């Protein structure tokens, strides 16, 4: 049969293909976690066997989104950075794992309490791989985002900006600085919402690849696919116009393994400017 | 097309009808069998509304009772083919929704309903069940099993459907019981414990009724269960026999497991087998050894994982076995429906068993003795360099999963999977859903703990490749591809083919599709709003043919507009 991880991973792929299903909660693990408060507050003891068990559980259940080394994927945040968007105490992390995070793709997980504690122990044992925290000027970074860098032409922060690329309102809570730097310097490196690992670029569906369609009349439209199936495609073009197309009306649909976002090389964005921009992005944690 | 009957004297009636004169079943009657009208029911229709309900004889004759759907694959041969042709290539474009039934439950809807005497009997997610007026979709009764809170089911809280005998419905449950329900009320008639769900033994399979027995196979290959196939007495619920798919000490095959690895060896049996009443054998496929992707502590071939088992349905005694993927490291369960087809093979008539296997090969076996006849890759395969003349694969050592990860085709979900194929005796094509996915397999040792994940691995799709799929039409004997209808995403749904020249199939993006069985041309489709995890069934009521498919939380019934 299918390993649990494969299944959960498959759910994620299916979810990307079928955002309506996500809204309905289809395909996500169905069982509510019964972890009690007492379990959540039980001390997380540290011993090598527990770290090993936690590592094994993490690998099988969490790594598809958070990366094999827990340093984050395109989908799940870096868990080695010491930053915890939903609470950093053992009890809070316990709750995040067992109950999931409403409104995000982090599902509730049906681990036994001892397993959840083993995963926390494992995560606590990890050190950040890269001390990439940006120390630039946040205000200058914001100016670059909305000005020279023209990032806001495609990305939105707190309701301001474009809609072609991902909304970055909470990007600092979910992404490490090194991931952000990669995304700016080499935007085509990671085109998925899926898992990525510094050692192995495991990738799920390519949701930010470049799609070009040619209509029967010869019109060429390039953009990102908001959705696509066997018979239709919903394409947001580079001027952010939505095209709802039936494939039978198209001559071709081409997926290119590159991002529509330009690569911000040093010519376009100096190292200092990059640091400022990343500092701004890192501190975007939502509307708090 | 070449001589249509060269392969199959009985190609329109798969030869399992006890009602047929024995002489008619002999190979010499080629020309007679070629005349398709001879396969119009001689029996069956007159048996509708029988107070005896579904008799064993009715299931034997299911091929001739096209107005009903009496067993998981429609008939014992596993074909999922119907002789109904009122919906056909000429009018399918007019198909419209007749009714929908909401299960009010979420999760994958993998079930195949049964339709008997105007009533549809279905199971849903979380072991819900229901009887519906097959004309209107209105519920006659509903059943909800009270499942324990902590239940380990690897791949969703799914169930694939009922089996029926007399006026009893049989469901194998997620908490590893087998229950019989009264078809008129949904009341529980008996409830038998098969295994301990605390150790992650679960049932997802639709049972198979043979004579007076209810046959089921266990799930739990992700949790280190010891697999089995059971038969229960339909009347009393008492277990009649058990076949352990992992042999214990002293049993043949036990030597294929290193040390104590047999105790957690897996080899579940979670898809419904096929049955040949003439040979008196059921053909039941088995799944992966545990842990699925790490073999370091289970040296040996790991019998009877990933096998086709030929068992005596009366005793559970093993007649023969064939192992497709010895010492599997890629989760290649052999749990795909076995198709029983009689055909000429190399100049002489043979009783064949054909299976499009998850490991990427299309196998042809002689089902009398399990002799290997051929295996042909029907898509990209990198885990094996070749299949030997004895049917044993030559595994590629470079495809062995390691800690860092290695790309292997097909991926862990297989070139195809559990979802039903269909064999159409008119086109003589096998319709099978396929996936293009290759995976990165990464394996590490994992300690066994009862009731916990025991997979030793993680796998993800190959980098920079978006998994997609197709419905493909293959020559079941040569493996030659006749056509391919591309899906945008990897499939989870199977196929139904009909005498109307149609193949009905569903994709993972929610499209339910009718294709021309000869060409693969899309003749009709509808977006149902949720991934399709099952294969359609068809039945006849009030002179109208209905086609039913589950999607999301609902069952959808389609028919042609009434004149």
GROMACS .gro file of C-alpha atoms in nm, chain B residues 234-542:
model
  309
  522UNK     CA    1  -2.214  -1.563   0.511
  523UNK     CA    2  -2.484  -1.703   0.736
  524UNK     CA    3  -2.312  -1.718   1.073
  525UNK     CA    4  -2.018  -1.480   1.035
  526UNK     CA    5  -1.782  -1.748   1.161
  527UNK     CA    6  -1.440  -1.754   1.007
  528UNK     CA    7  -1.396  -2.059   0.785
  529UNK     CA    8  -1.033  -2.017   0.688
  530UNK     CA    9  -0.740  -1.780   0.695
  531UNK     CA   10  -0.447  -1.770   0.456
  532UNK     CA   11  -0.148  -1.594   0.609
  533UNK     CA   12   0.026  -1.402   0.333
  534UNK     CA   13   0.346  -1.412   0.537
  535UNK     CA   14   0.423  -1.777   0.615
  536UNK     CA   15   0.498  -1.864   0.975
  537UNK     CA   16   0.768  -2.101   1.104
  538UNK     CA   17   0.751  -2.441   0.935
  539UNK     CA   18   0.541  -2.316   0.646
  540UNK     CA   19   0.674  -2.304   0.290
  541UNK     CA   20   0.807  -1.958   0.210
  542UNK     CA   21   0.900  -1.878   0.569
  543UNK     CA   22   1.266  -1.905   0.467
  544UNK     CA   23   1.225  -1.600   0.244
  545UNK     CA   24   1.229  -1.369   0.549
  546UNK     CA   25   1.548  -1.289   0.741
  547UNK     CA   26   1.538  -1.362   1.113
  548UNK     CA   27   1.212  -1.235   1.264
  549UNK     CA   28   1.120  -0.996   0.987
  550UNK     CA   29   0.823  -1.216   0.892
  551UNK     CA   30   0.644  -1.109   1.208
  552UNK     CA   31   0.606  -0.757   1.069
  553UNK     CA   32   0.623  -0.853   0.704
  554UNK     CA   33   0.317  -0.677   0.569
  555UNK     CA   34   0.197  -0.836   0.242
  556UNK     CA   35  -0.155  -0.703   0.285
  557UNK     CA   36  -0.433  -0.802   0.045
  558UNK     CA   37  -0.642  -0.490   0.012
  559UNK     CA   38  -0.800  -0.521  -0.331
  560UNK     CA   39  -1.080  -0.757  -0.433
  561UNK     CA   40  -0.972  -1.075  -0.609
  562UNK     CA   41  -1.122  -1.241  -0.914
  563UNK     CA   42  -1.271  -1.590  -0.938
  564UNK     CA   43  -1.281  -1.871  -1.193
  565UNK     CA   44  -1.565  -2.109  -1.101
  566UNK     CA   45  -1.456  -2.371  -1.353
  567UNK     CA   46  -1.109  -2.401  -1.207
  568UNK     CA   47  -1.247  -2.343  -0.861
  569UNK     CA   48  -0.984  -2.079  -0.781
  570UNK     CA   49  -0.985  -1.726  -0.654
  571UNK     CA   50  -0.702  -1.500  -0.765
  572UNK     CA   51  -0.608  -1.259  -0.491
  573UNK     CA   52  -0.320  -1.012  -0.525
  574UNK     CA   53  -0.103  -0.901  -0.234
  575UNK     CA   54   0.080  -0.585  -0.140
  576UNK     CA   55   0.421  -0.468  -0.032
  577UNK     CA   56   0.648  -0.619   0.231
  578UNK     CA   57   0.702  -0.401   0.539
  579UNK     CA   58   0.880  -0.171   0.571
  580UNK     CA   59   0.797  -0.084   0.215
  581UNK     CA   60   1.107   0.097   0.101
  582UNK     CA   61   1.377  -0.033   0.331
  583UNK     CA   62   1.477  -0.395   0.290
  584UNK     CA   63   1.791  -0.413   0.502
  585UNK     CA   64   1.635  -0.620   0.776
  586UNK     CA   65   1.408  -0.841   0.568
  587UNK     CA   66   1.656  -1.021   0.341
  588UNK     CA   67   1.503  -1.271   0.100
  589UNK     CA   68   1.219  -1.271  -0.150
  590UNK     CA   69   0.960  -1.194   0.120
  591UNK     CA   70   0.686  -1.432   0.013
  592UNK     CA   71   0.396  -1.381  -0.040
  593UNK     CA   72   0.433  -1.008  -0.076
  594UNK     CA   73   0.354  -0.861  -0.419
  595UNK     CA   74   0.214  -1.190  -0.540
  596UNK     CA   75  -0.080  -1.328  -0.728
  597UNK     CA   76  -0.222  -1.604  -0.510
  598UNK     CA   77  -0.447  -1.877  -0.650
  599UNK     CA   78  -0.649  -2.012  -0.359
  600UNK     CA   79  -0.922  -2.270  -0.319
  601UNK     CA   80  -1.218  -2.059  -0.202
  602UNK     CA   81  -1.356  -2.351   0.002
  603UNK     CA   82  -1.044  -2.416   0.204
  604UNK     CA   83  -0.804  -2.126   0.153
  605UNK     CA   84  -0.544  -2.373   0.034
  606UNK     CA   85  -0.277  -2.230  -0.194
  607UNK     CA   86  -0.282  -2.381  -0.542
  608UNK     CA   87  -0.006  -2.164  -0.689
  609UNK     CA   88   0.154  -1.826  -0.652
  610UNK     CA   89   0.347  -1.590  -0.872
  611UNK     CA   90   0.560  -1.313  -0.724
  612UNK     CA   91   0.588  -1.003  -0.943
  613UNK     CA   92   0.835  -0.803  -0.735
  614UNK     CA   93   1.050  -1.014  -0.497
  615UNK     CA   94   1.210  -0.824  -0.210
  616UNK     CA   95   1.035  -0.505  -0.312
  617UNK     CA   96   1.197  -0.174  -0.221
  618UNK     CA   97   0.962   0.066  -0.399
  619UNK     CA   98   0.617  -0.002  -0.259
  620UNK     CA   99   0.505  -0.188  -0.569
  621UNK     CA  100   0.199  -0.361  -0.427
  622UNK     CA  101   0.057  -0.608  -0.677
  623UNK     CA  102  -0.291  -0.505  -0.567
  624UNK     CA  103  -0.433  -0.448  -0.913
  625UNK     CA  104  -0.741  -0.628  -1.035
  626UNK     CA  105  -0.657  -0.960  -1.206
  627UNK     CA  106  -0.838  -0.995  -1.540
  628UNK     CA  107  -0.940  -1.351  -1.630
  629UNK     CA  108  -0.946  -1.386  -2.007
  630UNK     CA  109  -0.967  -1.700  -2.220
  631UNK     CA  110  -0.768  -1.666  -2.539
  632UNK     CA  111  -0.534  -1.836  -2.777
  633UNK     CA  112  -0.177  -1.802  -2.665
  634UNK     CA  113   0.093  -1.910  -2.904
  635UNK     CA  114  -0.149  -2.116  -3.102
  636UNK     CA  115  -0.345  -2.287  -2.832
  637UNK     CA  116  -0.637  -2.187  -2.617
  638UNK     CA  117  -0.542  -2.094  -2.265
  639UNK     CA  118  -0.699  -1.963  -1.954
  640UNK     CA  119  -0.507  -1.645  -1.894
  641UNK     CA  120  -0.469  -1.411  -1.604
  642UNK     CA  121  -0.365  -1.063  -1.710
  643UNK     CA  122  -0.257  -0.787  -1.477
  644UNK     CA  123  -0.124  -0.437  -1.541
  645UNK     CA  124   0.102  -0.423  -1.237
  646UNK     CA  125   0.200  -0.123  -1.032
  647UNK     CA  126   0.566  -0.210  -1.101
  648UNK     CA  127   0.520  -0.105  -1.464
  649UNK     CA  128   0.486  -0.442  -1.637
  650UNK     CA  129   0.183  -0.596  -1.801
  651UNK     CA  130   0.185  -0.964  -1.702
  652UNK     CA  131   0.027  -1.260  -1.874
  653UNK     CA  132   0.006  -1.580  -1.668
  654UNK     CA  133  -0.165  -1.913  -1.725
  655UNK     CA  134  -0.423  -1.912  -1.449
  656UNK     CA  135  -0.451  -2.290  -1.429
  657UNK     CA  136  -0.099  -2.327  -1.288
  658UNK     CA  137   0.049  -1.977  -1.258
  659UNK     CA  138   0.297  -2.034  -1.539
  660UNK     CA  139   0.459  -1.710  -1.649
  661UNK     CA  140   0.392  -1.631  -2.015
  662UNK     CA  141   0.503  -1.271  -2.067
  663UNK     CA  142   0.573  -0.934  -1.907
  664UNK     CA  143   0.603  -0.614  -2.102
  665UNK     CA  144   0.670  -0.265  -1.968
  666UNK     CA  145   0.380  -0.035  -2.047
  667UNK     CA  146   0.562   0.283  -1.949
  668UNK     CA  147   0.897   0.404  -1.817
  669UNK     CA  148   1.054   0.142  -1.586
  670UNK     CA  149   1.399   0.182  -1.428
  671UNK     CA  150   1.383  -0.039  -1.119
  672UNK     CA  151   1.434  -0.356  -1.326
  673UNK     CA  152   1.666  -0.413  -1.618
  674UNK     CA  153   1.455  -0.694  -1.757
  675UNK     CA  154   1.213  -0.970  -1.669
  676UNK     CA  155   1.368  -1.316  -1.702
  677UNK     CA  156   1.212  -1.604  -1.891
  678UNK     CA  157   1.082  -1.738  -1.560
  679UNK     CA  158   0.913  -1.408  -1.481
  680UNK     CA  159   1.165  -1.303  -1.221
  681UNK     CA  160   1.280  -0.944  -1.257
  682UNK     CA  161   1.644  -0.848  -1.291
  683UNK     CA  162   1.650  -0.566  -1.040
  684UNK     CA  163   1.882  -0.272  -1.103
  685UNK     CA  164   2.104  -0.221  -0.794
  686UNK     CA  165   2.129   0.149  -0.882
  687UNK     CA  166   1.757   0.182  -0.816
  688UNK     CA  167   1.790   0.072  -0.455
  689UNK     CA  168   1.670   0.351  -0.225
  690UNK     CA  169   1.939   0.505  -0.004
  691UNK     CA  170   1.953   0.776   0.258
  692UNK     CA  171   2.030   1.050   0.007
  693UNK     CA  172   1.762   0.959  -0.243
  694UNK     CA  173   1.753   0.795  -0.584
  695UNK     CA  174   1.521   0.859  -0.877
  696UNK     CA  175   1.323   0.550  -0.981
  697UNK     CA  176   1.044   0.487  -1.230
  698UNK     CA  177   0.766   0.419  -1.177
  699UNK     CA  178   0.720   0.619  -0.859
  700UNK     CA  179   0.589   0.468  -0.538
  701UNK     CA  180   0.231   0.515  -0.648
  702UNK     CA  181   0.308   0.302  -0.951
  703UNK     CA  182   0.264   0.317  -1.324
  704UNK     CA  183  -0.089   0.217  -1.233
  705UNK     CA  184  -0.241   0.135  -0.896
  706UNK     CA  185  -0.542  -0.017  -0.722
  707UNK     CA  186  -0.799   0.171  -0.929
  708UNK     CA  187  -0.982  -0.066  -1.159
  709UNK     CA  188  -0.885  -0.137  -1.516
  710UNK     CA  189  -1.148  -0.252  -1.763
  711UNK     CA  190  -1.136  -0.520  -2.029
  712UNK     CA  191  -1.372  -0.481  -2.323
  713UNK     CA  192  -1.428  -0.810  -2.513
  714UNK     CA  193  -1.561  -0.627  -2.819
  715UNK     CA  194  -1.261  -0.403  -2.877
  716UNK     CA  195  -1.044  -0.665  -2.704
  717UNK     CA  196  -0.860  -0.382  -2.535
  718UNK     CA  197  -0.753  -0.332  -2.179
  719UNK     CA  198  -0.819   0.018  -2.045
  720UNK     CA  199  -0.587   0.122  -1.767
  721UNK     CA  200  -0.516   0.453  -1.596
  722UNK     CA  201  -0.145   0.531  -1.577
  723UNK     CA  202   0.077   0.783  -1.401
  724UNK     CA  203   0.393   0.942  -1.540
  725UNK     CA  204   0.535   0.999  -1.195
  726UNK     CA  205   0.888   0.893  -1.111
  727UNK     CA  206   0.995   0.944  -0.752
  728UNK     CA  207   1.300   1.017  -0.544
  729UNK     CA  208   1.313   0.730  -0.293
  730UNK     CA  209   1.500   0.795   0.025
  731UNK     CA  210   1.526   0.510   0.275
  732UNK     CA  211   1.650   0.467   0.627
  733UNK     CA  212   1.602   0.196   0.890
  734UNK     CA  213   1.299   0.244   1.108
  735UNK     CA  214   1.229   0.064   1.434
  736UNK     CA  215   0.901  -0.126   1.454
  737UNK     CA  216   0.644  -0.015   1.706
  738UNK     CA  217   0.307  -0.184   1.700
  739UNK     CA  218   0.044   0.036   1.544
  740UNK     CA  219   0.291   0.293   1.414
  741UNK     CA  220   0.421   0.388   1.073
  742UNK     CA  221   0.669   0.130   0.949
  743UNK     CA  222   0.776   0.247   0.607
  744UNK     CA  223   1.146   0.328   0.637
  745UNK     CA  224   1.125   0.590   0.374
  746UNK     CA  225   1.005   0.907   0.224
  747UNK     CA  226   0.939   0.956  -0.142
  748UNK     CA  227   0.859   1.261  -0.347
  749UNK     CA  228   0.814   1.323  -0.718
  750UNK     CA  229   1.119   1.359  -0.934
  751UNK     CA  230   1.244   1.717  -0.931
  752UNK     CA  231   1.110   1.959  -1.188
  753UNK     CA  232   0.862   1.716  -1.328
  754UNK     CA  233   0.495   1.764  -1.282
  755UNK     CA  234   0.329   1.424  -1.245
  756UNK     CA  235   0.057   1.367  -1.499
  757UNK     CA  236  -0.120   1.064  -1.631
  758UNK     CA  237  -0.345   0.910  -1.889
  759UNK     CA  238  -0.606   0.658  -1.966
  760UNK     CA  239  -0.447   0.409  -2.202
  761UNK     CA  240  -0.585   0.137  -2.424
  762UNK     CA  241  -0.352  -0.161  -2.446
  763UNK     CA  242  -0.366  -0.487  -2.628
  764UNK     CA  243  -0.381  -0.710  -2.320
  765UNK     CA  244  -0.179  -0.986  -2.486
  766UNK     CA  245   0.102  -0.794  -2.653
  767UNK     CA  246   0.095  -0.483  -2.439
  768UNK     CA  247   0.088  -0.274  -2.754
  769UNK     CA  248  -0.056   0.071  -2.698
  770UNK     CA  249  -0.363   0.149  -2.909
  771UNK     CA  250  -0.435   0.498  -2.783
  772UNK     CA  251  -0.363   0.731  -2.496
  773UNK     CA  252  -0.588   0.999  -2.353
  774UNK     CA  253  -0.373   1.242  -2.152
  775UNK     CA  254  -0.479   1.359  -1.807
  776UNK     CA  255  -0.339   1.678  -1.662
  777UNK     CA  256  -0.269   1.510  -1.325
  778UNK     CA  257  -0.184   1.162  -1.199
  779UNK     CA  258  -0.501   0.954  -1.183
  780UNK     CA  259  -0.670   0.795  -0.884
  781UNK     CA  260  -0.976   0.669  -1.069
  782UNK     CA  261  -1.030   0.363  -1.282
  783UNK     CA  262  -1.233   0.271  -1.587
  784UNK     CA  263  -1.561   0.114  -1.693
  785UNK     CA  264  -1.615   0.002  -2.051
  786UNK     CA  265  -1.946  -0.084  -2.212
  787UNK     CA  266  -2.094  -0.242  -2.521
  788UNK     CA  267  -2.195   0.110  -2.616
  789UNK     CA  268  -1.840   0.152  -2.740
  790UNK     CA  269  -1.754   0.373  -2.444
  791UNK     CA  270  -1.499   0.393  -2.170
  792UNK     CA  271  -1.599   0.597  -1.866
  793UNK     CA  272  -1.314   0.730  -1.656
  794UNK     CA  273  -1.246   0.997  -1.398
  795UNK     CA  274  -0.940   1.215  -1.345
  796UNK     CA  275  -0.790   1.363  -1.031
  797UNK     CA  276  -0.903   1.711  -1.122
  798UNK     CA  277  -1.269   1.618  -1.099
  799UNK     CA  278  -1.354   1.543  -1.461
  800UNK     CA  279  -1.578   1.247  -1.537
  801UNK     CA  280  -1.514   1.156  -1.899
  802UNK     CA  281  -1.665   0.931  -2.168
  803UNK     CA  282  -1.416   0.821  -2.432
  804UNK     CA  283  -1.463   0.634  -2.756
  805UNK     CA  284  -1.340   0.285  -2.671
  806UNK     CA  285  -1.183   0.239  -3.014
  807UNK     CA  286  -1.012   0.575  -3.059
  808UNK     CA  287  -0.982   0.738  -2.717
  809UNK     CA  288  -1.164   1.044  -2.843
  810UNK     CA  289  -1.330   1.250  -2.572
  811UNK     CA  290  -1.703   1.236  -2.643
  812UNK     CA  291  -1.839   1.389  -2.322
  813UNK     CA  292  -1.713   1.516  -1.990
  814UNK     CA  293  -1.834   1.700  -1.686
  815UNK     CA  294  -1.652   1.870  -1.400
  816UNK     CA  295  -1.772   1.725  -1.067
  817UNK     CA  296  -1.567   1.950  -0.841
  818UNK     CA  297  -1.354   1.693  -0.661
  819UNK     CA  298  -1.098   1.431  -0.749
  820UNK     CA  299  -1.238   1.098  -0.865
  821UNK     CA  300  -1.109   0.803  -0.665
  822UNK     CA  301  -1.318   0.525  -0.805
  823UNK     CA  302  -1.446   0.369  -1.125
  824UNK     CA  303  -1.798   0.395  -1.260
  825UNK     CA  304  -2.072   0.132  -1.261
  826UNK     CA  305  -2.373   0.110  -1.488
  827UNK     CA  306  -2.723  -0.037  -1.457
  828UNK     CA  307  -3.057  -0.041  -1.633
  829UNK     CA  308  -3.380   0.079  -1.476
  830UNK     CA  309  -3.714   0.167  -1.638
   0.00000   0.00000   0.00000
